[in-house]
Coordinates of C-alpha atoms in Angstrom, one line a residue:
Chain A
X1 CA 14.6 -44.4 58.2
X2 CA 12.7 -43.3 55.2
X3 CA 13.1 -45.7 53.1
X4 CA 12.4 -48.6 56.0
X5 CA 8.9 -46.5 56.3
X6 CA 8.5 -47.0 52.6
X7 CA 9.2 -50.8 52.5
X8 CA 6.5 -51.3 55.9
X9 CA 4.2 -49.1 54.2
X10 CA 4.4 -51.3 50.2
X11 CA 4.1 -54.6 52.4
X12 CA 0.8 -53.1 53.8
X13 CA -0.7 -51.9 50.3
X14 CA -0.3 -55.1 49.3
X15 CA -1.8 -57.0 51.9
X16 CA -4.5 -54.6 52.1
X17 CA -5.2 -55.6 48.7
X18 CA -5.5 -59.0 48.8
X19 CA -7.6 -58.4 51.5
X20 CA -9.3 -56.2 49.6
X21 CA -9.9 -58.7 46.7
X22 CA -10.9 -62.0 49.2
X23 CA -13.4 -59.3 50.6
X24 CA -14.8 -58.5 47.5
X25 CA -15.4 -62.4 46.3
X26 CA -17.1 -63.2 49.6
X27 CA -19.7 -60.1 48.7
X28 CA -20.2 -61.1 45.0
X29 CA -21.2 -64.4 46.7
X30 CA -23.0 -63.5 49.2
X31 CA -26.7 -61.9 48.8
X32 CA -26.4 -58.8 50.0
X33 CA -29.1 -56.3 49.0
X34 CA -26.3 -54.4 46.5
X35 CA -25.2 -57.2 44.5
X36 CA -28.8 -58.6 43.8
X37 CA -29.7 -55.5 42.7
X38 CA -27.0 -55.4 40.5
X39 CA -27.6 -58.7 38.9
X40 CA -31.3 -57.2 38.2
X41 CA -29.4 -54.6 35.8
X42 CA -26.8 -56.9 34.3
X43 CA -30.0 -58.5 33.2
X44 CA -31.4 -55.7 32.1
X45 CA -28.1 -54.1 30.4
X46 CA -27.3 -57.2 28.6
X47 CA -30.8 -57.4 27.2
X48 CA -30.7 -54.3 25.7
X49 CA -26.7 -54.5 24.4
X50 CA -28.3 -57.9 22.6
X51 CA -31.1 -56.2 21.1
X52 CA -29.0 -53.4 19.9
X53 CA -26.4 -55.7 18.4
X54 CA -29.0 -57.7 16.7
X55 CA -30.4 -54.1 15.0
X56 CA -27.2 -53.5 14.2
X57 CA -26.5 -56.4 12.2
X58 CA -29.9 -56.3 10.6
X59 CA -29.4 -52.5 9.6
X60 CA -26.0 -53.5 7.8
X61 CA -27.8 -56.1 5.4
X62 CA -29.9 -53.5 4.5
X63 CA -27.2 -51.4 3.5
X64 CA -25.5 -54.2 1.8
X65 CA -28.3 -54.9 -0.1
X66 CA -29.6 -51.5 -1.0
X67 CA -26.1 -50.5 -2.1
X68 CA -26.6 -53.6 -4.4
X69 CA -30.3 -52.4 -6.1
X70 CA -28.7 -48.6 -6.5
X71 CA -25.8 -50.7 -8.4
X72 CA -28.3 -52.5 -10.9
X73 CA -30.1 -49.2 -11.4
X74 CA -27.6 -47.3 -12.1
X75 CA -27.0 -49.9 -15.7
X76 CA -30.4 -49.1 -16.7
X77 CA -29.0 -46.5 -18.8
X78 CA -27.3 -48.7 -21.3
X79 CA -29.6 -51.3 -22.2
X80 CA -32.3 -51.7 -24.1
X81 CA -35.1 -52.9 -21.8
X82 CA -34.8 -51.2 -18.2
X83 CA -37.6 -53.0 -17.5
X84 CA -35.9 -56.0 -16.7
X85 CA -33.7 -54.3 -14.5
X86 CA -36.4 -52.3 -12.4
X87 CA -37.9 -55.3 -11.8
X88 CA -35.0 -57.1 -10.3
X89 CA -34.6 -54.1 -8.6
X90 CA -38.3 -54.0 -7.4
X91 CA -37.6 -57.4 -6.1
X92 CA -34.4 -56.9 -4.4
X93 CA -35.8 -54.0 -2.4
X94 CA -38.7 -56.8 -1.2
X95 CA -35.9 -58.8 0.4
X96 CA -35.0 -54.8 2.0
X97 CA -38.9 -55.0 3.2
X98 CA -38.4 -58.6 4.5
X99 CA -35.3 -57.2 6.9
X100 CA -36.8 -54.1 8.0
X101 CA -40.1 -55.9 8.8
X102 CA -37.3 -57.8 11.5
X103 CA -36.5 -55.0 12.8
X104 CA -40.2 -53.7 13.3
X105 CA -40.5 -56.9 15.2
X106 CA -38.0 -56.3 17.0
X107 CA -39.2 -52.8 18.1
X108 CA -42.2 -54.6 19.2
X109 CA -43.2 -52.8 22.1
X110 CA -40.3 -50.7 22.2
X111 CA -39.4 -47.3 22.0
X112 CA -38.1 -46.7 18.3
X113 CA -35.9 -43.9 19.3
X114 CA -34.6 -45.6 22.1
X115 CA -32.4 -48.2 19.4
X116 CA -32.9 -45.7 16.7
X117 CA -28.9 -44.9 16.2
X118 CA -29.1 -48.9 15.5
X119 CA -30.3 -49.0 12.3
X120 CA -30.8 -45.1 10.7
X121 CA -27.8 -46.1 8.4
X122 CA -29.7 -48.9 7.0
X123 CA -33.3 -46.7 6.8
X124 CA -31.2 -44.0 4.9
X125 CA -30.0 -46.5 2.5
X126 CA -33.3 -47.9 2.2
X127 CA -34.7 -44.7 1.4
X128 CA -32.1 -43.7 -1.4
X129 CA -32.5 -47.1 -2.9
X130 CA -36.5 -46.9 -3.0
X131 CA -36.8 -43.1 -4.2
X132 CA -33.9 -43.9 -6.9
X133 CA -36.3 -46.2 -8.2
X134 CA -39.1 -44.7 -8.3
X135 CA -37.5 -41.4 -10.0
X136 CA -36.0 -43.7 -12.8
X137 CA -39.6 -45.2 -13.0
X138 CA -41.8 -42.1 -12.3
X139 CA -39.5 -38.8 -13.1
X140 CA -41.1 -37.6 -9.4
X141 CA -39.7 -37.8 -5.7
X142 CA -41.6 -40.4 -3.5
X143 CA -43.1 -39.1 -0.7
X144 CA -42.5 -40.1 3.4
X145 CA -46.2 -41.6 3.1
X146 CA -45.7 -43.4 -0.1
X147 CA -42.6 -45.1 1.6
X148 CA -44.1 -45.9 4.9
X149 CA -47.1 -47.3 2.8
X150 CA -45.3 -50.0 2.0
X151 CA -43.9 -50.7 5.1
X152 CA -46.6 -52.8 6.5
X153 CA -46.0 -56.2 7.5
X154 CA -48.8 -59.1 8.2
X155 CA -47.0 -61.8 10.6
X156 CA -48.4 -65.0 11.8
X157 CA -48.5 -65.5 14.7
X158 CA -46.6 -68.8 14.6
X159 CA -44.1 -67.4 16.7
X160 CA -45.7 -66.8 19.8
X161 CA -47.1 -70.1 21.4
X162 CA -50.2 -68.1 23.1
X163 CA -51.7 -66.5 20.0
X164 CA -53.8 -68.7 18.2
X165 CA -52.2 -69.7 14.9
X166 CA -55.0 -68.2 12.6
X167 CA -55.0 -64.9 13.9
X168 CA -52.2 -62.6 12.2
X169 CA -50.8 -58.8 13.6
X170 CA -50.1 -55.7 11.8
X171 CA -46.7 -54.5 12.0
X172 CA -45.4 -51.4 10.5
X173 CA -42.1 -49.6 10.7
X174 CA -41.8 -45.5 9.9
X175 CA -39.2 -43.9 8.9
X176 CA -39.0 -40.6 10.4
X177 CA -38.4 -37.8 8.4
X178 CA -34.9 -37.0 9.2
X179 CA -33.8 -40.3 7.9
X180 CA -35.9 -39.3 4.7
X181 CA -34.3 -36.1 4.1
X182 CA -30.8 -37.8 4.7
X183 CA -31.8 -40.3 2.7
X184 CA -33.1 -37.8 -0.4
X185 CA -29.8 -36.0 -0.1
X186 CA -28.2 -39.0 -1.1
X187 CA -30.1 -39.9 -3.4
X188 CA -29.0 -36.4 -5.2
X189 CA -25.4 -38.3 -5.4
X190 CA -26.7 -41.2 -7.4
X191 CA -28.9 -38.9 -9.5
X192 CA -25.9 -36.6 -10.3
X193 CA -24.2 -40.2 -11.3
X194 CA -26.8 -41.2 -13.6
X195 CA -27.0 -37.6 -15.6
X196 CA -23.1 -38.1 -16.7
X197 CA -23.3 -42.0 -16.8
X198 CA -26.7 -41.1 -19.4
X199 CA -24.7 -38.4 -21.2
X200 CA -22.0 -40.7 -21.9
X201 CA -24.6 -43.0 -23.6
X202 CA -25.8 -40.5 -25.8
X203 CA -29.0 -39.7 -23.9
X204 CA -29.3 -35.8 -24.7
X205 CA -32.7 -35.3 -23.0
X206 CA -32.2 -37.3 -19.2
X207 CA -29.6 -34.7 -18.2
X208 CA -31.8 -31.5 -18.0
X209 CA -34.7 -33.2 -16.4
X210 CA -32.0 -34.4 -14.3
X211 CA -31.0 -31.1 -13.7
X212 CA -34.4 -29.6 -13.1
X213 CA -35.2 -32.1 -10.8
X214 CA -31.9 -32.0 -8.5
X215 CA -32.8 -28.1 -8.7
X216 CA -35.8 -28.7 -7.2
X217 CA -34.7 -31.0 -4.1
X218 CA -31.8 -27.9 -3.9
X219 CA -34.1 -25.1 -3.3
X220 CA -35.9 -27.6 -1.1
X221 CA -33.3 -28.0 1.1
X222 CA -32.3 -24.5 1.1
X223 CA -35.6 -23.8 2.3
X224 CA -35.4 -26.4 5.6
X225 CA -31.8 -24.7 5.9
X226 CA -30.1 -25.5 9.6
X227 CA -33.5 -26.3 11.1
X228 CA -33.2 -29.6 10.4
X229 CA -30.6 -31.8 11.8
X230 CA -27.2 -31.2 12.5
X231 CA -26.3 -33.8 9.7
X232 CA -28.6 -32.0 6.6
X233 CA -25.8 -29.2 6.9
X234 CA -22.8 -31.4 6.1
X235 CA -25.3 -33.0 3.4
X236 CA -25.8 -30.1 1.6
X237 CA -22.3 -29.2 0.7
X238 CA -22.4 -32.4 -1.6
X239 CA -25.5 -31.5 -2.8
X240 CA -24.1 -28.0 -4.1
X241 CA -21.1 -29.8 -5.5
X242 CA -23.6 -32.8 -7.3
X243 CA -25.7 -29.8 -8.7
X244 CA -22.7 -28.2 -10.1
X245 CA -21.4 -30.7 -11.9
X246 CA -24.9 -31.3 -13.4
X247 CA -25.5 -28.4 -14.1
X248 CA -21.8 -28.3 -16.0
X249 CA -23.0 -31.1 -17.9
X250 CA -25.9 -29.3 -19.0
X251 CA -24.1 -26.1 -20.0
X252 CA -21.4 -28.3 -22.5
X253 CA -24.3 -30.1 -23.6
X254 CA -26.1 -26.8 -24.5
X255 CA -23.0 -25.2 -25.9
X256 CA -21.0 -27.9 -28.1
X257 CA -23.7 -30.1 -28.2
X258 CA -24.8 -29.1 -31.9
X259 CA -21.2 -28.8 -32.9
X260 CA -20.0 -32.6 -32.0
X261 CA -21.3 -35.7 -33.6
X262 CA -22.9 -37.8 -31.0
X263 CA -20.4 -40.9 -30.8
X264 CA -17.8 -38.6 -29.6
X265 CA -19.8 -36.7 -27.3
X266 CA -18.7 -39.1 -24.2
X267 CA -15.3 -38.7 -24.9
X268 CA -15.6 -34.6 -24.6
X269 CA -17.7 -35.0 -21.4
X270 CA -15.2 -37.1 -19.7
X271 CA -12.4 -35.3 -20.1
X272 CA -14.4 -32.4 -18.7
X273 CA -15.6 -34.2 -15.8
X274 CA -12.0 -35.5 -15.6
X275 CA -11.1 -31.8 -15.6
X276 CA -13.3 -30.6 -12.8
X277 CA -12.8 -33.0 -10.5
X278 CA -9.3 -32.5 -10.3
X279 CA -9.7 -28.7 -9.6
X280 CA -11.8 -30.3 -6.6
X281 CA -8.9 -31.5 -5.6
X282 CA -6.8 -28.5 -5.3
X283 CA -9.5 -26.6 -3.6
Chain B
X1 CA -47.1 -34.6 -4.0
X2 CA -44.3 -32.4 -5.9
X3 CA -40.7 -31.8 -4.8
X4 CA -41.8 -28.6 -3.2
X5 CA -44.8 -29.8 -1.2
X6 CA -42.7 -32.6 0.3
X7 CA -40.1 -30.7 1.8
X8 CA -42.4 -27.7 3.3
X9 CA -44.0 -31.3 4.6
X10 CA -40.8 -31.9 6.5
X11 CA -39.9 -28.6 7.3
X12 CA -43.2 -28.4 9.3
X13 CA -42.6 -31.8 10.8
X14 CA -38.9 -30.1 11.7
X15 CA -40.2 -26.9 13.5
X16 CA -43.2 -28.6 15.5
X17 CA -39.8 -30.5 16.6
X18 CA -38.1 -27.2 17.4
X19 CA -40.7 -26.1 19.7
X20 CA -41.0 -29.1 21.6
X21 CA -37.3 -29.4 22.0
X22 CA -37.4 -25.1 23.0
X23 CA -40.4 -26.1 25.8
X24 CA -38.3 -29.2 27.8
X25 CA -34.9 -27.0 27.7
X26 CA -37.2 -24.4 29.7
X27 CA -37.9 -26.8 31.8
X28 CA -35.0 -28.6 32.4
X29 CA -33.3 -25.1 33.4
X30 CA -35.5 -25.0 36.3
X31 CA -35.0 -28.8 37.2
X32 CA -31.0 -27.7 37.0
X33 CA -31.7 -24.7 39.9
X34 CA -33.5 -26.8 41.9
X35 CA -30.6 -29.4 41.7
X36 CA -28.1 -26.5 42.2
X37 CA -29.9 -25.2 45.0
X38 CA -30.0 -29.2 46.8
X39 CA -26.4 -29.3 46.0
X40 CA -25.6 -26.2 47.6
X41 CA -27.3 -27.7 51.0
X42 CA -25.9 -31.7 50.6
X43 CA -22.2 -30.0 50.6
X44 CA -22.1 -28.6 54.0
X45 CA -21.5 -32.1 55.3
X46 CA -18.5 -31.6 54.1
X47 CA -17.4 -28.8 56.8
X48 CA -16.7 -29.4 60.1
X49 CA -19.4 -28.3 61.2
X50 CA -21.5 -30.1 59.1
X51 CA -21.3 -33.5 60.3
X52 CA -23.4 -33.2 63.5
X53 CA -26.3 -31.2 61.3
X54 CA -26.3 -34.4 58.6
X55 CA -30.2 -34.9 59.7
X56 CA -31.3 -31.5 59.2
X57 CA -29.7 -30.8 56.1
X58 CA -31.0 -34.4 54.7
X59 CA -34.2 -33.1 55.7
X60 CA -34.1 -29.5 54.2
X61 CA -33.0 -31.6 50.7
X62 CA -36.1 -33.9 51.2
X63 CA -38.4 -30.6 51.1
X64 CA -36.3 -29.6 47.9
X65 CA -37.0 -32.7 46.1
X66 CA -41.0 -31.6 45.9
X67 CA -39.9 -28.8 44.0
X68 CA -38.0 -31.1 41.4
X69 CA -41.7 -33.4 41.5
X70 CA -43.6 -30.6 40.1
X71 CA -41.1 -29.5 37.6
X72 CA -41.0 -33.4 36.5
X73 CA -45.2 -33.5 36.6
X74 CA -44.3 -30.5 34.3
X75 CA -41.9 -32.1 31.9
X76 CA -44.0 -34.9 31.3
X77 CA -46.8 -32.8 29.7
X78 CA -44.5 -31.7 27.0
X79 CA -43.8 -34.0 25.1
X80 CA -45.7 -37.4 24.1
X81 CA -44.9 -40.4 26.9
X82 CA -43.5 -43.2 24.2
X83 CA -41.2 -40.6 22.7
X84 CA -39.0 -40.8 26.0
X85 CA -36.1 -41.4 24.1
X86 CA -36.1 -39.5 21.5
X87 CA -35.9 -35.7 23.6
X88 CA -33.8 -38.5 25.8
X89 CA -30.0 -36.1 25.7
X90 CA -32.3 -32.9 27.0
X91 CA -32.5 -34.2 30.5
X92 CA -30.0 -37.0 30.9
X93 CA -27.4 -34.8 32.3
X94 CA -30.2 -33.6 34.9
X95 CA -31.6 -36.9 35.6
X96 CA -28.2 -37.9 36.2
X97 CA -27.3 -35.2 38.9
X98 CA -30.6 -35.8 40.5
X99 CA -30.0 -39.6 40.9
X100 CA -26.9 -39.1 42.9
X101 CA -28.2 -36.0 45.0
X102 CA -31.5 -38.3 45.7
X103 CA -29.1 -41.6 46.4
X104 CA -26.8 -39.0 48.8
X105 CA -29.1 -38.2 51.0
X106 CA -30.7 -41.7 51.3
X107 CA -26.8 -42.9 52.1
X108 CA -26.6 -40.1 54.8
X109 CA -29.7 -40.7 56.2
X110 CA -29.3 -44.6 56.2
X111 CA -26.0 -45.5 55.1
X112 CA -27.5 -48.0 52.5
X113 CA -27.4 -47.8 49.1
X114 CA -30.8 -46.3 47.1
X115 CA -32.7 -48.5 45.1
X116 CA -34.1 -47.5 42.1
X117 CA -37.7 -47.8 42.9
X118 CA -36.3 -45.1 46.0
X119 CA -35.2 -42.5 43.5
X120 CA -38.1 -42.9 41.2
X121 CA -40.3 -42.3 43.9
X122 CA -38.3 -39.1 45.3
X123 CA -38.1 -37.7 42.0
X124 CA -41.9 -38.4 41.2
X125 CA -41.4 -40.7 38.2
X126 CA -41.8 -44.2 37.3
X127 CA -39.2 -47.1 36.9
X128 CA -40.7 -48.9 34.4
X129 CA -40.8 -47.4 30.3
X130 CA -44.4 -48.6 29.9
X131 CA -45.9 -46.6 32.9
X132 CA -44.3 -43.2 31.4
X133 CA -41.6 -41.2 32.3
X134 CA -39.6 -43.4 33.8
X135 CA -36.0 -43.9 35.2
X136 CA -33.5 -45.2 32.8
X137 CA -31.1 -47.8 34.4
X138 CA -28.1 -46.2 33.4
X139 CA -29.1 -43.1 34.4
X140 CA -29.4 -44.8 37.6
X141 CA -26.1 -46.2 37.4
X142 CA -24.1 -42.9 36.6
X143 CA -26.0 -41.3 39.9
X144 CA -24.6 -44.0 42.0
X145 CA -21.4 -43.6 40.5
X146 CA -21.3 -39.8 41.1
X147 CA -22.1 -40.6 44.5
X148 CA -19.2 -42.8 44.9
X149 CA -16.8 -39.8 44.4
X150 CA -18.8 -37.8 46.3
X151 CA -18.1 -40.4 48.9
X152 CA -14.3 -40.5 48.6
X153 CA -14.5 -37.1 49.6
X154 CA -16.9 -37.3 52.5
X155 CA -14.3 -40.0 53.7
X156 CA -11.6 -37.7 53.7
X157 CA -13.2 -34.6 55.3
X158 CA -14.7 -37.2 58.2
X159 CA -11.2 -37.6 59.1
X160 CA -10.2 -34.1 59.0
X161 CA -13.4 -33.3 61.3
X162 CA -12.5 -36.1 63.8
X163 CA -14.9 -38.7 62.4
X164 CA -12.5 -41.8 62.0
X165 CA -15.6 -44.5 61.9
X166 CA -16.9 -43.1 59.3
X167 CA -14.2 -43.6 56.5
X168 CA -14.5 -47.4 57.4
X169 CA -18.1 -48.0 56.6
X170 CA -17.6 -45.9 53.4
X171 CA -15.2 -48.1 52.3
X172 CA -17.3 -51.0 52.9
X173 CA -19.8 -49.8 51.3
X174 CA -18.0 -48.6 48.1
X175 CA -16.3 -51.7 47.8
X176 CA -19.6 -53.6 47.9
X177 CA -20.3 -51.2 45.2
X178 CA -17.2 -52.0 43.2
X179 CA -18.2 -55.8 43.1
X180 CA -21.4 -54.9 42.0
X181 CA -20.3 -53.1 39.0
X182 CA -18.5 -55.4 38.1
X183 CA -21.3 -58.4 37.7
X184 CA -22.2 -55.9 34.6
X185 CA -21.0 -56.4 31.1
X186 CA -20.8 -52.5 29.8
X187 CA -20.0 -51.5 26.7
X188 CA -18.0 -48.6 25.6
X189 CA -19.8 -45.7 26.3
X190 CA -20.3 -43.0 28.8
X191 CA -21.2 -45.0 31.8
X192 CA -18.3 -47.1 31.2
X193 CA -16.1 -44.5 30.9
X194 CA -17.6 -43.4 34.3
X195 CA -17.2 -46.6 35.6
X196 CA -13.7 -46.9 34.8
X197 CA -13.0 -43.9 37.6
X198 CA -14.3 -45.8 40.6
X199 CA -11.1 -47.3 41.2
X200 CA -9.9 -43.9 41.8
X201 CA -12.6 -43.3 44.3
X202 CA -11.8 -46.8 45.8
X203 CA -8.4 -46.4 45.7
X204 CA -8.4 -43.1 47.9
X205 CA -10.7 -44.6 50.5
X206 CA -8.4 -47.1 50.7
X207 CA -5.5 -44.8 51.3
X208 CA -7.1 -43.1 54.0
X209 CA -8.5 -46.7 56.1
X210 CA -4.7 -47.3 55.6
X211 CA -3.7 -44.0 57.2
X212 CA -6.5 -44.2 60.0
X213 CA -5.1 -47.9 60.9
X214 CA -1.8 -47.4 60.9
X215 CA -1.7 -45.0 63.4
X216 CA -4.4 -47.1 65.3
X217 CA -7.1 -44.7 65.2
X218 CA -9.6 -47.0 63.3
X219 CA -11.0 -48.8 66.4
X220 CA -14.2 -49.7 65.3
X221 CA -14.7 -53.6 66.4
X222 CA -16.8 -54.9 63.4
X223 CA -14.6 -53.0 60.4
X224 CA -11.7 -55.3 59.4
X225 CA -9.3 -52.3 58.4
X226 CA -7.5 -52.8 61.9
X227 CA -6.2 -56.0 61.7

């Protein structure tokens, strides 16, 4: 009896489903008030989902591509004319400027911190690219003003078929000062890079204004401490580690420096990197 | 500009920040009372009682909501009006509850579903970004999907109070629902995830139209769950 009750009762799920279903495709084609709403919101969804995916994509070139200028600078320190290099660097970062003017376009309008999870990966990239530069150039840290200076674009107006074709529009893009302060704790990685990549060319003097400098952007972030955003904490741990090892370097340089002739100086200093970074390891 | 000016830059850009933030929690607290309290008053339908007072208790929630219009006038003056999304997280949750308390009482009252230009309106803000705070459409969407469980359960209690018409046109209506979420193309975040449990709520709705015509007690002429 049961189990008779249980075989009428699966004969009606299903039929209740496929009744069910045929309901459902009469109402997606018919024009009730509920489904043309709904199609108002696809529309407005899938506009958005595009816009974000487009940011997206933009923000990884600029990754790619600032990744690429902190590569070149980082071989300024053994050959003769870094001029060359900064340059090329210099002109790399305008292609950056081109692709972040895109995406100032594309914010047209918008709220920035409505797609702003888009593209921060790229800005942070951006930003350790451009103040790496500008410390190799100018021994000083570029400021958030100094950076959004030169984030201002002129566009034609060629684009839009009402605006008269002489007439150009200011754009500019800022980068907030979260992304900068990610951004500069980076940058303390690449810095930390360069002091034992200089000290293995020879270059005495680069690590302790290397130091002093890294020091600095230290106590600075010390000083903003867990006020800023949640990911400044996790920064800083790299940080203290990067200033460490700098700091090592400084100390062997200091203390065997006079003792070793400088050709053999690299080979010391990388065993004693080699050294510390197993005992990271184990910890 | 040395190392040391730049960063007490920042760290004053940072607190400002703070304080902002410390202002809308305050008073996003109150908007999450009010809700409580409208809450509290939309879930006597659920008793037996309830069904028969469904006006008056629509109508008590309806003098609620100008409470929740003068804590909104208030949020708005807190922070700047194109920086909507960036304090965005501090009320979403809110918002959300709001939506579906807002689209409840319009579906008690008229047994259609709210549109958005409704809720904005009872909740005192705007729909579109441009005009200020406005309502964002999937905060929309998650309210009317809160509503749908809500729903599942009103169906269920209507039957235990001796309402059998009722679960019928709830199922309608969720159903019409279902087909509408589906037009949308959602990606994988929260209000998909949300999304994903409507079948639930469909499911059980289903269930009990099954059990009400089974046993013949869904005798409404114009529902088709009596065939």
């Amino acid at each position: 009896m049961i189990a008779y009750f249980c075989m009428v009762s699966g004969e009606g799920w299903s039929r209740r489903n496929a009744e069910a279903a045929q309901e459902r495709d009469a109402l997606a084609n018919s024009s009730s008030p509920v489904i043309a709403a709904f199609k108002v919101f696809q529309q407005e969804l899938d506009t958005r989902h595009d816009k974000y995916e487009r940011l997206v994509k933009i923000s990884r070139d600029i990754t790619i591509e600032s990744k690429r200028s902190i590569f070149l600078l980082h071989r300024v320190t053994n050959i003769p004319d870094p001029e060359v290099v900064l340059n090329e660097a210099e002109s790399k970062l305008d292609g950056v400027r081109q692709k972040i003017g895109q995406i100032a376009e594309e914010l047209r309008g918008e709220d920035i911190y409505q797609f702003h999870r888009a593209f921060t990966p790229g800005i942070q990239e951006y930003v350790e690219a451009i103040t790496f530069l500008h410390y190799i150039r100018h021994r000083s840290l570029i400021s958030l003003e100094e950076i959004n200076a030169k984030l201002v674009f002129m566009k034609t107006g060629n684009g839009l078929a009402e605006a008269p074709p002489s007439s150009a529009h200011v754009l500019t893009f800022q980068v907030t000062p979260a992304d900068y302060l990610l951004g500069v704790a980076d940058l303390t990685g690449e810095l930390m890079r360069l002091c034992i990549g200089s000290v293995g060319n020879g270059d005495i003097d680069t690590p302790f204004q290397l130091s002093q400098f890294l020091r600095q952007i230290h106590d600075g972030f010390s000083y903003i401490g867990n006020t800023g955003p949640y990911e400044v904490s996790k920064k800083l741990h790299t940080l203290r580690q990067s200033l460490g090892k700098v700091e090592d370097a400084c100390y062997t340089l200091r203390v065997r420096g006079s003792e070793i002739p400088k050709h053999m100086l690299a080979d010391v200093f990388c065993t004693r990197t080699t050294h510390m970074d197993t005992e990271e390891g184990v910890v | 500009m040395s190392v040391t000016e730049m960063f007490s830059y920042i760290q004053g850009f940072l607190s400002a920040d703070q304080d902002v933030r410390e202002d809308i929690r305050k008073v996003v607290q109150n908007l999450e009372q009010t809700a409580r309290e409208i809450l509290t008053v939309l879930q006597s339908v659920h008793q037996p009682s309830g069904f028969k007072e469904i006006p008056s208790k629509c109508a008590r929630a309806r003098e609620l909501f100008c409470t929740v219009r003068t804590h909104m006038a208030e949020l708005k003056t807190k922070f700047p009006a194109e920086q909507y999304y960036r304090f965005h997280e501090h009320w979403r949750f809110v918002l959300q509850r709001l939506v579906f308390l807002a689209a409840f009482v319009v579906y008690l009252e008229s047994e259609a579903l709210v549109t958005r230009e409704e809720v904005a309106q009872i909740l005192g803000i705007e729909v579109v970004r441009e005009k200020g705070f406005h309502l964002d459409v999937e905060d929309f969407l998650a309210g009317v999907l809160i509503m749908a469980s809500e729903l599942s359960r009103l169906a269920v209690n209507s039957v235990t109070a001796g309402d059998y018409g009722r679960p019928l046109r709830i199922s309608n209506f969720i159903n019409e629902l279902d087909s509408g979420f589906r037009l949308l193309n959602l990606k994988n975040d929260p209000l998909r995830k949300r999304y994903d449990g409507l079948k639930y709520d469909v499911k059980k709705i289903e269930e009990v139209v099954y059990d009400l015509s089974i046993r013949g007690l869904a005798k409404e002429p114009e529902s088709g769950g009596d065939k």
